[in-house]
XYZ file of C-alpha atoms in Angstrom:
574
model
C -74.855 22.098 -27.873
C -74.295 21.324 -31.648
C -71.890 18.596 -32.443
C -68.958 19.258 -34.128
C -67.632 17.437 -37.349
C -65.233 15.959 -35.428
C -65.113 14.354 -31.057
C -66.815 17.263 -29.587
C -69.467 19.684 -29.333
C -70.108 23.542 -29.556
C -71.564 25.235 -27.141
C -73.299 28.698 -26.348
C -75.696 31.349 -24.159
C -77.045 34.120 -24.831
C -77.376 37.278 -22.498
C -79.902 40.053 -23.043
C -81.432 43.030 -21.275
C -84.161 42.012 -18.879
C -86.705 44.392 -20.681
C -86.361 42.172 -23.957
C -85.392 45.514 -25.906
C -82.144 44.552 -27.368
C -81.290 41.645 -28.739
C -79.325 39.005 -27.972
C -75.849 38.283 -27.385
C -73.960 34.981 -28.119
C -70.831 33.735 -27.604
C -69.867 30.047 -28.487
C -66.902 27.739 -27.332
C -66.190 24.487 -28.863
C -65.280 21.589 -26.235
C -63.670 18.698 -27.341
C -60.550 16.212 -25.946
C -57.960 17.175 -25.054
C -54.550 16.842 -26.845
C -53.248 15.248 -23.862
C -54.933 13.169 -21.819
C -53.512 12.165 -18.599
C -55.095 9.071 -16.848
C -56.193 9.101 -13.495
C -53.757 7.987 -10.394
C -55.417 5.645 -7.848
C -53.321 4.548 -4.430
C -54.975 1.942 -2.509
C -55.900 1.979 1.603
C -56.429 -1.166 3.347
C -54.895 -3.519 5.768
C -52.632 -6.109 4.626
C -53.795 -8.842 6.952
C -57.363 -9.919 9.201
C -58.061 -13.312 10.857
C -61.014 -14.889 10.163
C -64.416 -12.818 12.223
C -63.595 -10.032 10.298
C -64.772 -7.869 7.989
C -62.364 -6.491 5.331
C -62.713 -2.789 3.651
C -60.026 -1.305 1.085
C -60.216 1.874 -0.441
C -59.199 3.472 -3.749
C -58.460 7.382 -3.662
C -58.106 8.883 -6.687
C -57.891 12.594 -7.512
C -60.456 13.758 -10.126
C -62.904 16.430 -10.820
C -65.289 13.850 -12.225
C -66.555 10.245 -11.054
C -64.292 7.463 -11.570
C -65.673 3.862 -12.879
C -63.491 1.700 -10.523
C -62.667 -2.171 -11.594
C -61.706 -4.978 -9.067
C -60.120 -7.735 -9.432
C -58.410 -10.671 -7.543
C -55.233 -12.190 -9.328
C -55.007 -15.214 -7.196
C -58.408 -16.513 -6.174
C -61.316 -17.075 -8.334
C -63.576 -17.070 -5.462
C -62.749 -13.721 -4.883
C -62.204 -12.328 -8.140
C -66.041 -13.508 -9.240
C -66.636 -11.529 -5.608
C -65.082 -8.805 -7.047
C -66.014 -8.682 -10.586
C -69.472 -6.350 -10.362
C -67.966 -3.412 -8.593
C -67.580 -0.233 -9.497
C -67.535 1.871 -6.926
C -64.426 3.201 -4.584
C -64.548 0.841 -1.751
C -64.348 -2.877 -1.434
C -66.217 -3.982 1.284
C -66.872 -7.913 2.055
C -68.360 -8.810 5.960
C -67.272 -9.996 9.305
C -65.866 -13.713 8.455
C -65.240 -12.861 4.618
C -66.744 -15.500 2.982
C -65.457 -14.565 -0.203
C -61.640 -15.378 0.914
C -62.230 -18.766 2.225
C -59.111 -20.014 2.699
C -56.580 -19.051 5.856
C -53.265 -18.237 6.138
C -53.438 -16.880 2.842
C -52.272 -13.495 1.255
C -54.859 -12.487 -1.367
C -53.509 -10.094 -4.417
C -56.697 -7.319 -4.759
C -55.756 -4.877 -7.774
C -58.251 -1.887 -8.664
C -58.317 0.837 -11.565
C -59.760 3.656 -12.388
C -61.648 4.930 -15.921
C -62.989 8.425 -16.327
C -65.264 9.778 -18.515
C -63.335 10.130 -21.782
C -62.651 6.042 -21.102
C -58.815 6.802 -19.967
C -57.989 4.155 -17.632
C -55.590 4.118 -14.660
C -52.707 1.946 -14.132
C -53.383 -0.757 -11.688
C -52.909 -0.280 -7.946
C -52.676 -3.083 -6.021
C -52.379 -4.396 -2.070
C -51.813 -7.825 -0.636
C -54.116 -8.756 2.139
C -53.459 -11.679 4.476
C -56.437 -14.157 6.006
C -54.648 -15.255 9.208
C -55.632 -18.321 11.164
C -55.312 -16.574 14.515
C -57.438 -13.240 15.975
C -55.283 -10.554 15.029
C -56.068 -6.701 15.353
C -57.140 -5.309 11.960
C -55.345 -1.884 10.474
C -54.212 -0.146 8.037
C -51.413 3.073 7.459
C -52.894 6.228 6.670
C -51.937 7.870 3.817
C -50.536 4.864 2.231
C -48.260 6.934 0.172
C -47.461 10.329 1.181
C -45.470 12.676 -1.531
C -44.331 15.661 0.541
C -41.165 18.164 0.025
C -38.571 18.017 2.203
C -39.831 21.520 4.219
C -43.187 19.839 5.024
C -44.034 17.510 8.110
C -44.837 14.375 7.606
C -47.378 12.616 9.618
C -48.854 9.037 9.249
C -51.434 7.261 10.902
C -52.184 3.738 12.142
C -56.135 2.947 11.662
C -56.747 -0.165 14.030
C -59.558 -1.931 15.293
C -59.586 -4.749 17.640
C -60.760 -8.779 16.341
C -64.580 -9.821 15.933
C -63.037 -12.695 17.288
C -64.213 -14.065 21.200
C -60.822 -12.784 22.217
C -59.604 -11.004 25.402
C -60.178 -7.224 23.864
C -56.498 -6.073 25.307
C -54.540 -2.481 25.003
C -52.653 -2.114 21.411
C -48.901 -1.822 21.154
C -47.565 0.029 17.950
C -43.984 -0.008 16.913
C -42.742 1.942 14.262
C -39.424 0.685 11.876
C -37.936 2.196 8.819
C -38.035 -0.197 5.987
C -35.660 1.569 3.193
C -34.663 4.409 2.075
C -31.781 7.165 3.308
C -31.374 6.129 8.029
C -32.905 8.649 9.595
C -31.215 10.981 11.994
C -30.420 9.135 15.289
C -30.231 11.456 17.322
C -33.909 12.971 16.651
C -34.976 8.759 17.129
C -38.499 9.663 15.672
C -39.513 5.831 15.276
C -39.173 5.745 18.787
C -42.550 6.949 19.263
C -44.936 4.415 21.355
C -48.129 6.390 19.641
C -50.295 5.322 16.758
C -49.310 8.635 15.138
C -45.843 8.765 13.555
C -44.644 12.515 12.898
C -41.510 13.518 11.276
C -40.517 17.016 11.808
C -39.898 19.069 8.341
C -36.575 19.366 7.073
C -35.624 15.535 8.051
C -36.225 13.319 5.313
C -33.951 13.965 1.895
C -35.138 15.748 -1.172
C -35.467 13.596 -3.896
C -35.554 10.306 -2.240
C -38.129 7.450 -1.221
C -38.747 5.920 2.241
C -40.462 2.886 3.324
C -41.714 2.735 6.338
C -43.842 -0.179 8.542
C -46.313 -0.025 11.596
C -46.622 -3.273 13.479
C -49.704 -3.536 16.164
C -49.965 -6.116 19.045
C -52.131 -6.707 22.029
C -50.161 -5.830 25.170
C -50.704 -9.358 26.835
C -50.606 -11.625 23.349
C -47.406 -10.579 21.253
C -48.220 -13.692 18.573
C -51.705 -11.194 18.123
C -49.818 -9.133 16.086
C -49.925 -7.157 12.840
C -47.712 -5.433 10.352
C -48.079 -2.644 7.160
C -45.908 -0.245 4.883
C -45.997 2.709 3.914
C -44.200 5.087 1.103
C -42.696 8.427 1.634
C -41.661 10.062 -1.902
C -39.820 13.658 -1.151
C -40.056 15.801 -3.948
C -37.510 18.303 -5.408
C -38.674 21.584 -5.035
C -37.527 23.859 -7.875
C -35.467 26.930 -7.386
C -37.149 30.397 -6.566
C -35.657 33.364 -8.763
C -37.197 37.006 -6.689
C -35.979 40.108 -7.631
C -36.569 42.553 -4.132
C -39.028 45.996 -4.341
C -42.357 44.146 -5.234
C -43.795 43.652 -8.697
C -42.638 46.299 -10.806
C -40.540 49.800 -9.721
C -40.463 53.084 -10.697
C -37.035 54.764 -10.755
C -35.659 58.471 -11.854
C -32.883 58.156 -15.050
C -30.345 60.286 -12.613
C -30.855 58.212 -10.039
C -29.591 54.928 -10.767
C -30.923 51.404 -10.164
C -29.998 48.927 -7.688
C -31.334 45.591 -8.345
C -31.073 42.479 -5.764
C -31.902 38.703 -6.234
C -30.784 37.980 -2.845
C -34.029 36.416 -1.927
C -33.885 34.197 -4.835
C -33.124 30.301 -2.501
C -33.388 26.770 -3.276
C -35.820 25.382 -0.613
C -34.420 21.927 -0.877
C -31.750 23.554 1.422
C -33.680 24.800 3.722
C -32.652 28.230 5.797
C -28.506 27.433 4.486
C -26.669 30.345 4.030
C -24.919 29.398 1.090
C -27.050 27.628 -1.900
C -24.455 27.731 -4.011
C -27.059 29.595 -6.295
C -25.207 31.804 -10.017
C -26.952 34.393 -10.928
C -26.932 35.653 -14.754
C -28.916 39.500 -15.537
C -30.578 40.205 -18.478
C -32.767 43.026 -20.038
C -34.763 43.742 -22.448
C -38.261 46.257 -23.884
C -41.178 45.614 -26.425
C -41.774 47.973 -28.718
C -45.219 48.256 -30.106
C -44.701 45.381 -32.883
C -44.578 43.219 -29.447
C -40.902 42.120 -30.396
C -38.601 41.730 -28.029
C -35.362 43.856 -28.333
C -32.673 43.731 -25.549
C -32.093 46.833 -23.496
C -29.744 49.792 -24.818
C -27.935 52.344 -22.793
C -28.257 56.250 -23.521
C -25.376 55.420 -25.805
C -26.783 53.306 -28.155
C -24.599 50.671 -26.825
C -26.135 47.187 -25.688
C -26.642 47.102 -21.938
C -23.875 44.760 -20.563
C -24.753 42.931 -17.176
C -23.257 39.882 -15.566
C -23.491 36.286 -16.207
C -23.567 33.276 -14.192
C -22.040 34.601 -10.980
C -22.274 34.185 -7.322
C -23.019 37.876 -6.839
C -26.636 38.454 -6.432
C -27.127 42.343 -7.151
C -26.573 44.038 -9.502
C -25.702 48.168 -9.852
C -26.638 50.746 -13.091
C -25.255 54.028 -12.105
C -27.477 56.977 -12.868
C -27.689 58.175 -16.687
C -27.076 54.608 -17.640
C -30.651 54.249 -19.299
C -33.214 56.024 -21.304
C -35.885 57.517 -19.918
C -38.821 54.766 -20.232
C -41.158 56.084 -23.990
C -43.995 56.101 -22.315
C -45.655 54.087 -18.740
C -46.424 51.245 -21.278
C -42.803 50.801 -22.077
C -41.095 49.690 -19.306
C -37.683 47.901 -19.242
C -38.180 44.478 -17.982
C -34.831 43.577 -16.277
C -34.857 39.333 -15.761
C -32.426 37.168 -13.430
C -32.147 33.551 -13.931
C -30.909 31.505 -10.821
C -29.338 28.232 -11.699
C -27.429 25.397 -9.658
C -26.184 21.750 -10.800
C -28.328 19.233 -10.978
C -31.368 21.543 -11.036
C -33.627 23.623 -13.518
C -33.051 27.313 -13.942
C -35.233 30.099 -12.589
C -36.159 33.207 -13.951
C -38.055 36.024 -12.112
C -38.566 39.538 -14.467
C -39.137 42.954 -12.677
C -40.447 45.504 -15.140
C -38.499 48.762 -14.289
C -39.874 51.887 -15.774
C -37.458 54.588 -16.036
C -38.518 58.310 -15.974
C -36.644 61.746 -16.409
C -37.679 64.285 -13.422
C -36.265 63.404 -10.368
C -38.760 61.168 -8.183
C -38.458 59.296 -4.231
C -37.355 55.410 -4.934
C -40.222 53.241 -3.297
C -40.403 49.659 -2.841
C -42.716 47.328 -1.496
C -42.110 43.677 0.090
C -44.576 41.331 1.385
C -44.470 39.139 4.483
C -47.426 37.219 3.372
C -48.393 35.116 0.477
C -45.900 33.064 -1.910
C -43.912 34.860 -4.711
C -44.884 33.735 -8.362
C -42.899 33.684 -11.338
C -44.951 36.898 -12.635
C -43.939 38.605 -9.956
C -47.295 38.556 -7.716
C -47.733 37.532 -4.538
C -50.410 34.475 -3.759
C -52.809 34.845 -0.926
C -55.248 33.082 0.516
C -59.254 34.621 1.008
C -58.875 34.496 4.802
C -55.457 35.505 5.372
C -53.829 38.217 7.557
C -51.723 40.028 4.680
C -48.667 42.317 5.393
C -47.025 44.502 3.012
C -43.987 47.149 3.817
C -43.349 49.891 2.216
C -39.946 51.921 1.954
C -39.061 55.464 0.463
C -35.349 57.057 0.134
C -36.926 60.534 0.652
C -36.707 61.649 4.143
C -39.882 63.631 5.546
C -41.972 62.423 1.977
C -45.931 61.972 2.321
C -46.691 58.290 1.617
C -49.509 56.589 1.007
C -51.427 53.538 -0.017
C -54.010 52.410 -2.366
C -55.799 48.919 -3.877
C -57.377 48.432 -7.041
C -60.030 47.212 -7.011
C -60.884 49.692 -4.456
C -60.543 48.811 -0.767
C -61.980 51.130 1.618
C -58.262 51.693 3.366
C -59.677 53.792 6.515
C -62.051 50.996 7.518
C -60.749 49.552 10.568
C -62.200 46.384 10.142
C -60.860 45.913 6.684
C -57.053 47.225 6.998
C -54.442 49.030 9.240
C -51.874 51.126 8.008
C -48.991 51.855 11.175
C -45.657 52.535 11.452
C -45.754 55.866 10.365
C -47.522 54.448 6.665
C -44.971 52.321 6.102
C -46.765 49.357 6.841
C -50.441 48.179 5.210
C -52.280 45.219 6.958
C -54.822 43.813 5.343
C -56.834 41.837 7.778
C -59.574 39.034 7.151
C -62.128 41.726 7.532
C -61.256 42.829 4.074
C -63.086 40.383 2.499
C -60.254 39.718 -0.429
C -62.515 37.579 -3.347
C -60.925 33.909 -4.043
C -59.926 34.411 -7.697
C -59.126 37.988 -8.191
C -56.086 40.042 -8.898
C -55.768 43.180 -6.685
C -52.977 45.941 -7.442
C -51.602 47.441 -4.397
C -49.918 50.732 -4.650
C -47.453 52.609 -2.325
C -46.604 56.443 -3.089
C -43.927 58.180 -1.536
C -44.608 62.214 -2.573
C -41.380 64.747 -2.046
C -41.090 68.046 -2.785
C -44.020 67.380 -5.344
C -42.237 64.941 -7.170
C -43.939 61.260 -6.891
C -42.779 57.788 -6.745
C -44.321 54.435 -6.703
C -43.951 50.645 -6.336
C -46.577 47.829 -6.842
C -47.509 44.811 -5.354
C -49.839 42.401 -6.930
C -51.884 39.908 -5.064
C -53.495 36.855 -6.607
C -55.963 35.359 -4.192
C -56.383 31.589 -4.483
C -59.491 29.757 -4.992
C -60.522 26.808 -2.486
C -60.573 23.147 -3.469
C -63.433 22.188 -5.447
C -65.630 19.199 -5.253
C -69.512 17.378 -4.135
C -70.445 17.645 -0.935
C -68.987 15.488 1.462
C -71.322 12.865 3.194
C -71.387 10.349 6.084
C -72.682 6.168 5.049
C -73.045 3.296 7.144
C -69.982 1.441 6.139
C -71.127 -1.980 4.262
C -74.338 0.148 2.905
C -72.720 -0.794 -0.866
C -74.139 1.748 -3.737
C -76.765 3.369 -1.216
C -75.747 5.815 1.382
C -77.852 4.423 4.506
C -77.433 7.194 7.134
C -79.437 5.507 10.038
C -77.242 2.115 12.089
C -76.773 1.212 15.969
C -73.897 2.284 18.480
C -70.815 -0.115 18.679
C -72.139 -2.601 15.740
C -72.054 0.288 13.042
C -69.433 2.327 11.816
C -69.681 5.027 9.665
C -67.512 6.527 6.551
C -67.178 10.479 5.969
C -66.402 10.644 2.110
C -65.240 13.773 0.369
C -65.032 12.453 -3.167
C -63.779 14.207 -6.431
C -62.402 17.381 -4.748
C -59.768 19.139 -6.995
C -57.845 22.035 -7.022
C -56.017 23.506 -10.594
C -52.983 24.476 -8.946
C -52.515 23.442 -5.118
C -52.319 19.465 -4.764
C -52.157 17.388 -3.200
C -55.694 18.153 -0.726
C -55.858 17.532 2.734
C -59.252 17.227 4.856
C -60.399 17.450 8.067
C -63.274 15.491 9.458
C -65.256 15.894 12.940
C -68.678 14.974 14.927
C -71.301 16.646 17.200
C -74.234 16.040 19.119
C -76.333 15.793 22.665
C -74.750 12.745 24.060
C -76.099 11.491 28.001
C -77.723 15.171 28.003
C -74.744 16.780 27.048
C -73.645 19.043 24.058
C -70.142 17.236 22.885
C -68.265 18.528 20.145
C -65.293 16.134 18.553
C -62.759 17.282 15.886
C -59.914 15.639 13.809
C -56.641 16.608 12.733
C -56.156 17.214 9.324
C -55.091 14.368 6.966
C -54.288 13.224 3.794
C -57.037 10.404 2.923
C -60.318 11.691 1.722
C -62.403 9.305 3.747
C -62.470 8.557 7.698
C -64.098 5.525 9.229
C -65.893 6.604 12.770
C -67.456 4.697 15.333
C -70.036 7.313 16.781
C -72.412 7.244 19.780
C -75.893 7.171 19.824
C -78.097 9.631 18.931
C -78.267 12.060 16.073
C -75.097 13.071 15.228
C -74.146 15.809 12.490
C -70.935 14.824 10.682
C -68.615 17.803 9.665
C -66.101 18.169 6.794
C -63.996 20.164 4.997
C -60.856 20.290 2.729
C -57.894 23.002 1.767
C -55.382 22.901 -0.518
C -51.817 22.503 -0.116
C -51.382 26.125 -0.349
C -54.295 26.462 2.440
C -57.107 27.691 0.739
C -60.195 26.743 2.765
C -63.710 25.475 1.394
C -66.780 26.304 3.038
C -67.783 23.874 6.451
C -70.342 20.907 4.981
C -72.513 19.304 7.481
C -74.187 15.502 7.254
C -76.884 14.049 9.456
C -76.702 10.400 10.453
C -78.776 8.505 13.350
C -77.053 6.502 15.563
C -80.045 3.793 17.667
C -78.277 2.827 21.377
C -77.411 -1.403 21.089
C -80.662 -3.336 22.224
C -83.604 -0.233 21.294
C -86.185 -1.072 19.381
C -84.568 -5.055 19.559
C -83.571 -5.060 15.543
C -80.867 -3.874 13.360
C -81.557 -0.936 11.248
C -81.481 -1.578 7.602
C-alpha cells in the first residue's frame, strides 16, 4: 500500500499471463474513512441476580465485521471496578463465590463498550446484577433485546442453572409476566406458558411499539429461592411494498394496449387485511441517449396523463396510445408510488418496451424470493424457486431460458410442467450466492414473439471467523479440554455480518460416542451468538452455523473439545 497525503492508503495488484509474456496489469483503489462512521451497538446478556457459591458470566454481543476492544467498568463498587478494569474481551467472567463483589444483598451496576478499529466507541450498555444472601437459581433471558417486525415470531429463552450452594437441587418453576408496553391479546394468554421458552405467534405484538417483558424462576418446593429478569421487545415498522404484476420488465405490441396492476403493492404492518388503505399515483417517463429523463408522450405529442393518488390500483392505456419503443434500449419505464399516512412512500418502476408488429403478451410472476425495489426477485443459494409464466395467445409455443446459462432439460437442475407454464428451479441447480441471473419466458404465435423477464438476485450468506467451543472461565485462551458436570463450555460465533440481512440468527449443536453409543444433539435457532453447554464426557465435536434474516445459510463449522468423566485421572484439567 502507499499512504495517501491524507487518513488512508492506496492500494493495488497486478494480474499477468502465467507465461510472463505480457506485461502487467494494475489497478489501484484508495481506502480511507469513511464519511460516516457509525459506532458499534453492544446489548448486554447476563443474569440480574446470584447468591453467593456462584459464579457470575455476562456477555456483550455486538455486531461487527471486525474485533471489538471491549471496556468494563463497575459504577458502584471499586472492588469490582479495579476487577474489571483490565478487560477487553466480550465476556465478563468472575468464579463460583465472586470474590470480586463482596458484599450481599447488593445490586452491582456493570456497564461495557465497545471500540473498533478506526477508535469509534459504542455507547454504554449496562445491566444490574444482584448478590443475594440466600441460594437462588442463576439465569438470564435470551436475547435480551429482540427487534423483530410485527409478521415475525418472537421467541425468548430462559438460561438457568441451579445454586453452587449445598442446597436441595429441586425442579424449576418459570412464570412469565408482561412488564409494559401495548396488553397482549387475552384470549391467545401466551404468558400462560409453564415452559422456559416463551413464543409469541407472528402478527401479535404492534408495529411500532416496545414491550417489556420478565421471567421469574423458583424451585418447586422453596418459592423464597426465587429469581426474576426483563427483557425488551422493539417491533419495527416495516415500510410499504410498491410491485407492479408481469415480472421485471414486459414487452407489449403498440395495438395492443397495456394493462398495468399494482395490486400486489401491501403494507405488511397489516398483515393479510384486505383493505390497506394504500393511494396509488402513475407516472412515466424514457431516457434518451443524453441519459435525461423526459416524461412519457403519447403518439400525439401530448404528455401522457395517468392518475394520481387514488385508491384504484391499475391502471389501462388503450392500444395506439404510445409510440412504438426507438429501439430495445429505449424502453418506457412506467413507475407507481404507493403511499399511506403516517408512512413513507413506495415506488416500484416496470420498464415497458413498446413495439409495432403485433406480438403474444407474456408475463412472469414468482412464488419464491422477495420483490426488490429494482424490480428483481431475491433468492436464496439453496432454495426451491418457482416462476409462472402466462401468454394471451391460445395454442402459442412457449418456452424458457436463464442467463447465465442453465442447462433447463437437466432433471436434477429444473422442471418445467404444466404445459411450460411453470419453471422450477430446484436446489440441484446450483444458483451462485451473489449473482444476477435473467430468466426469460417466450410465448411464439403465428411467428410473432413475445417475452417477459424475471430477474433473480441470489443472496450471499452471513460472513464471519469460524465459530469455536472454550471452557467457560478459560479468560483470553480458548482451553478446549475440562471434566463432565464441573465444566461448561461456550460455542462463540463472533464478528459474523451480513451487508443487507440483519439481524443474524445461529444455531448451535453437539455429537459424539457417549456409553458406546453414537448421540447426536441439536438446538433451535436463536438470536445470541454464543451458547453455554454442559456436555458429557468424551470427545465431543461442537457444531455451528448462522443465516441471515433473509435465510441465507453459511457453510456447517465443526469444533473439537474433550470432555474427562468426574474423578479420571483424580485432577482438574487446566
Amino acid at each position: 500500500g502507499v499512504p495517501l497525503a491524507g487518513p488512508g492508503v492506496r492500494v493495488g495488484g497486478g494480474v499477468r499471463s502465467k507465461n510472463g509474456i505480457s506485461a502487467g496489469s494494475w489497478a489501484w483503489a484508495a481506502i480511507g474513512r469513511p464519511a460516516l462512521v457509525m459506532a458499534p451497538e453492544v446489548h448486554v446478556k447476563g443474569p440480574t441476580s446470584i447468591d453467593a457459591c456462584s459464579s457470575l458470566e455476562v456477555e456483550a454481543i455486538a455486531s461487527s465485521p471486525r474485533p471489538l476492544t471491549f471496556q468494563w467498568r463497575c459504577d458502584n463498587d471499586d472492588s469490582l471496578n479495579q476487577a474489571l478494569l483490565g478487560l477487553s474481551g466480550p465476556s465478563l467472567y468472575l468464579g463460583p463465590g465472586t470474590i470480586e463483589m463482596p458484599e450481599l444483598d447488593k445490586t452491582y451496576s456493570i456497564s461495557v463498550t465497545a471500540t473498533d478499529f478506526l477508535g469509534t466507541r459504542s455507547r454504554a450498555a449496562s445491566i444490574a446484577v444482584r448478590k443475594t444472601p440466600f441460594a437462588a437459581p442463576s439465569f438470564s433471558l435470551t436475547p435480551p433485546i429482540l427487534s423483530l417486525y410485527r409478521d415475525e415470531v418472537a421467541r425468548v429463552r430462559v438460561e438457568a442453572s441451579f445454586s453452587r450452594c449445598p442446597t436441595e437441587r429441586d425442579a424449576m418453576e418459570f412464570e412469565w409476566r408482561q412488564v409494559s408496553g401495548p396488553p397482549l391479546p387475552e384470549d391467545l394468554d401466551v404468558l400462560a406458558t409453564p415452559l422456559s421458552q416463551l413464543v409469541i405467534p407472528a402478527g401479535v405484538l404492534q408495529a411500532g411499539e416496545e414491550y417489556v417483558l420478565a421471567a421469574r424462576v423458583a424451585m418447586s418446593k422453596d418459592a423464597a429461592e426465587t429469581s426474576e429478569s426483563t427483557m425488551r421487545l422493539v417491533v419495527k415498522r416495516r415500510a410499504l411494498v410498491a410491485s407492479i404484476a408481469g415480472g421485471s420488465s414486459l414487452q407489449v405490441s403498440s395495438a395492443s394496449g397495456l394493462s398495468l396492476d399494482a395490486a400486489s403493492s401491501t403494507d405488511p404492518d397489516e398483515g393479510g387485511a384486505s383493505s390497506q388503505g394504500l393511494l396509488y399515483t402513475w407516472s412515466c417517463h424514457t431516457v434518451g441517449s443524453t441519459v435525461m429523463r423526459s416524461s412519457c408522450r403519447d403518439t400525439q405529442g401530448l404528455l401522457l396523463q395517468l392518475p394520481a393518488a387514488i385508491a384504484a390500483s391499475k391502471v389501462q392505456l388503450p392500444g395506439g396510445t404510445l409510440p412504438v419503443s426507438p429501439d430495445a434500449a429505449s424502453p418506457y419505464y412506467f413507475s407507481v408510488t404507493v403511499s399511506k399516512p403516517s408512512k413513507t412512500p413506495s415506488t416500484f418502476t416496470m420498464p415497458v418496451l413498446v413495439v409495432g408488429e403485433a406480438i403474444p403478451s407474456a408475463t412472469i410472476t414468482s412464488e419464491s424470493g422477495q420483490l426488490q425495489a429494482d424490480g428483481s426477485f431475491k433468492v436464496n443459494a439453496d432454495e426451491r424457486v418457482v416462476l409462472h409464466g402466462t401468454c394471451d395467445a391460445a395454442g402459442g409455443r412457449l418456452a424458457w431460458s436463464v442467463d447465465p446459462h442453465l442447462d433447463l432439460t437437466d432433471v436434477s437442475k429444473a422442471k418445467i410442467v404444466d404445459s411450460n407454464r411453470t419453471l422450477v428451479l430446484l436446489v440441484g441447480a446450483s444458483l451462485v450466492p451473489g449473482s444476477v441471473y435473467h430468466v426469460s419466458f417466450l410465448c411464439e404465435h403465428l411467428g410473432a414473439v413475445g417475452s417477459a423477464r424475471a430477474v433473480l438476485t441470489i443472496s450471499m450468506p452471513p460472513q464471519g471467523r469460524a465459530c469455536e467451543a472454550c471452557r467457560v472461565g478459560s479468560g483470553d485462551e480458548c482451553i478446549k479440554a475440562g471434566v463432565a458436570i464441573l465444566d461448561t463450555f461456550k460455542v462463540s460465533c463472533m464478528n459474523w455480518v451480513h451487508s443487507e440481512d440483519m439481524p443474524l440468527q445461529f444455531q448451535f449443536g453437539y455429537s459424539g460416542t457417549f456409553d458406546g453409543e453414537f448421540q447426536e444433539v441439536m438446538f433451535d435457532w436463536n438470536l445470541s451468538p454464543t451458547l453455554t453447554l454442559l456436555l458429557p464426557s468424551g470427545a465431543v465435536t461442537v457444531h455451528s452455523r448462522v443465516r441471515s434474516s433473509f435465510g441465507a445459510l453459511s457453510e456447517w463449522m465443526h469444533d473439537e473439545v474433550v470432555v474427562e468423566s468426574l474423578g479420571t485421572g483424580g485432577r482438574r484439567l487446566l
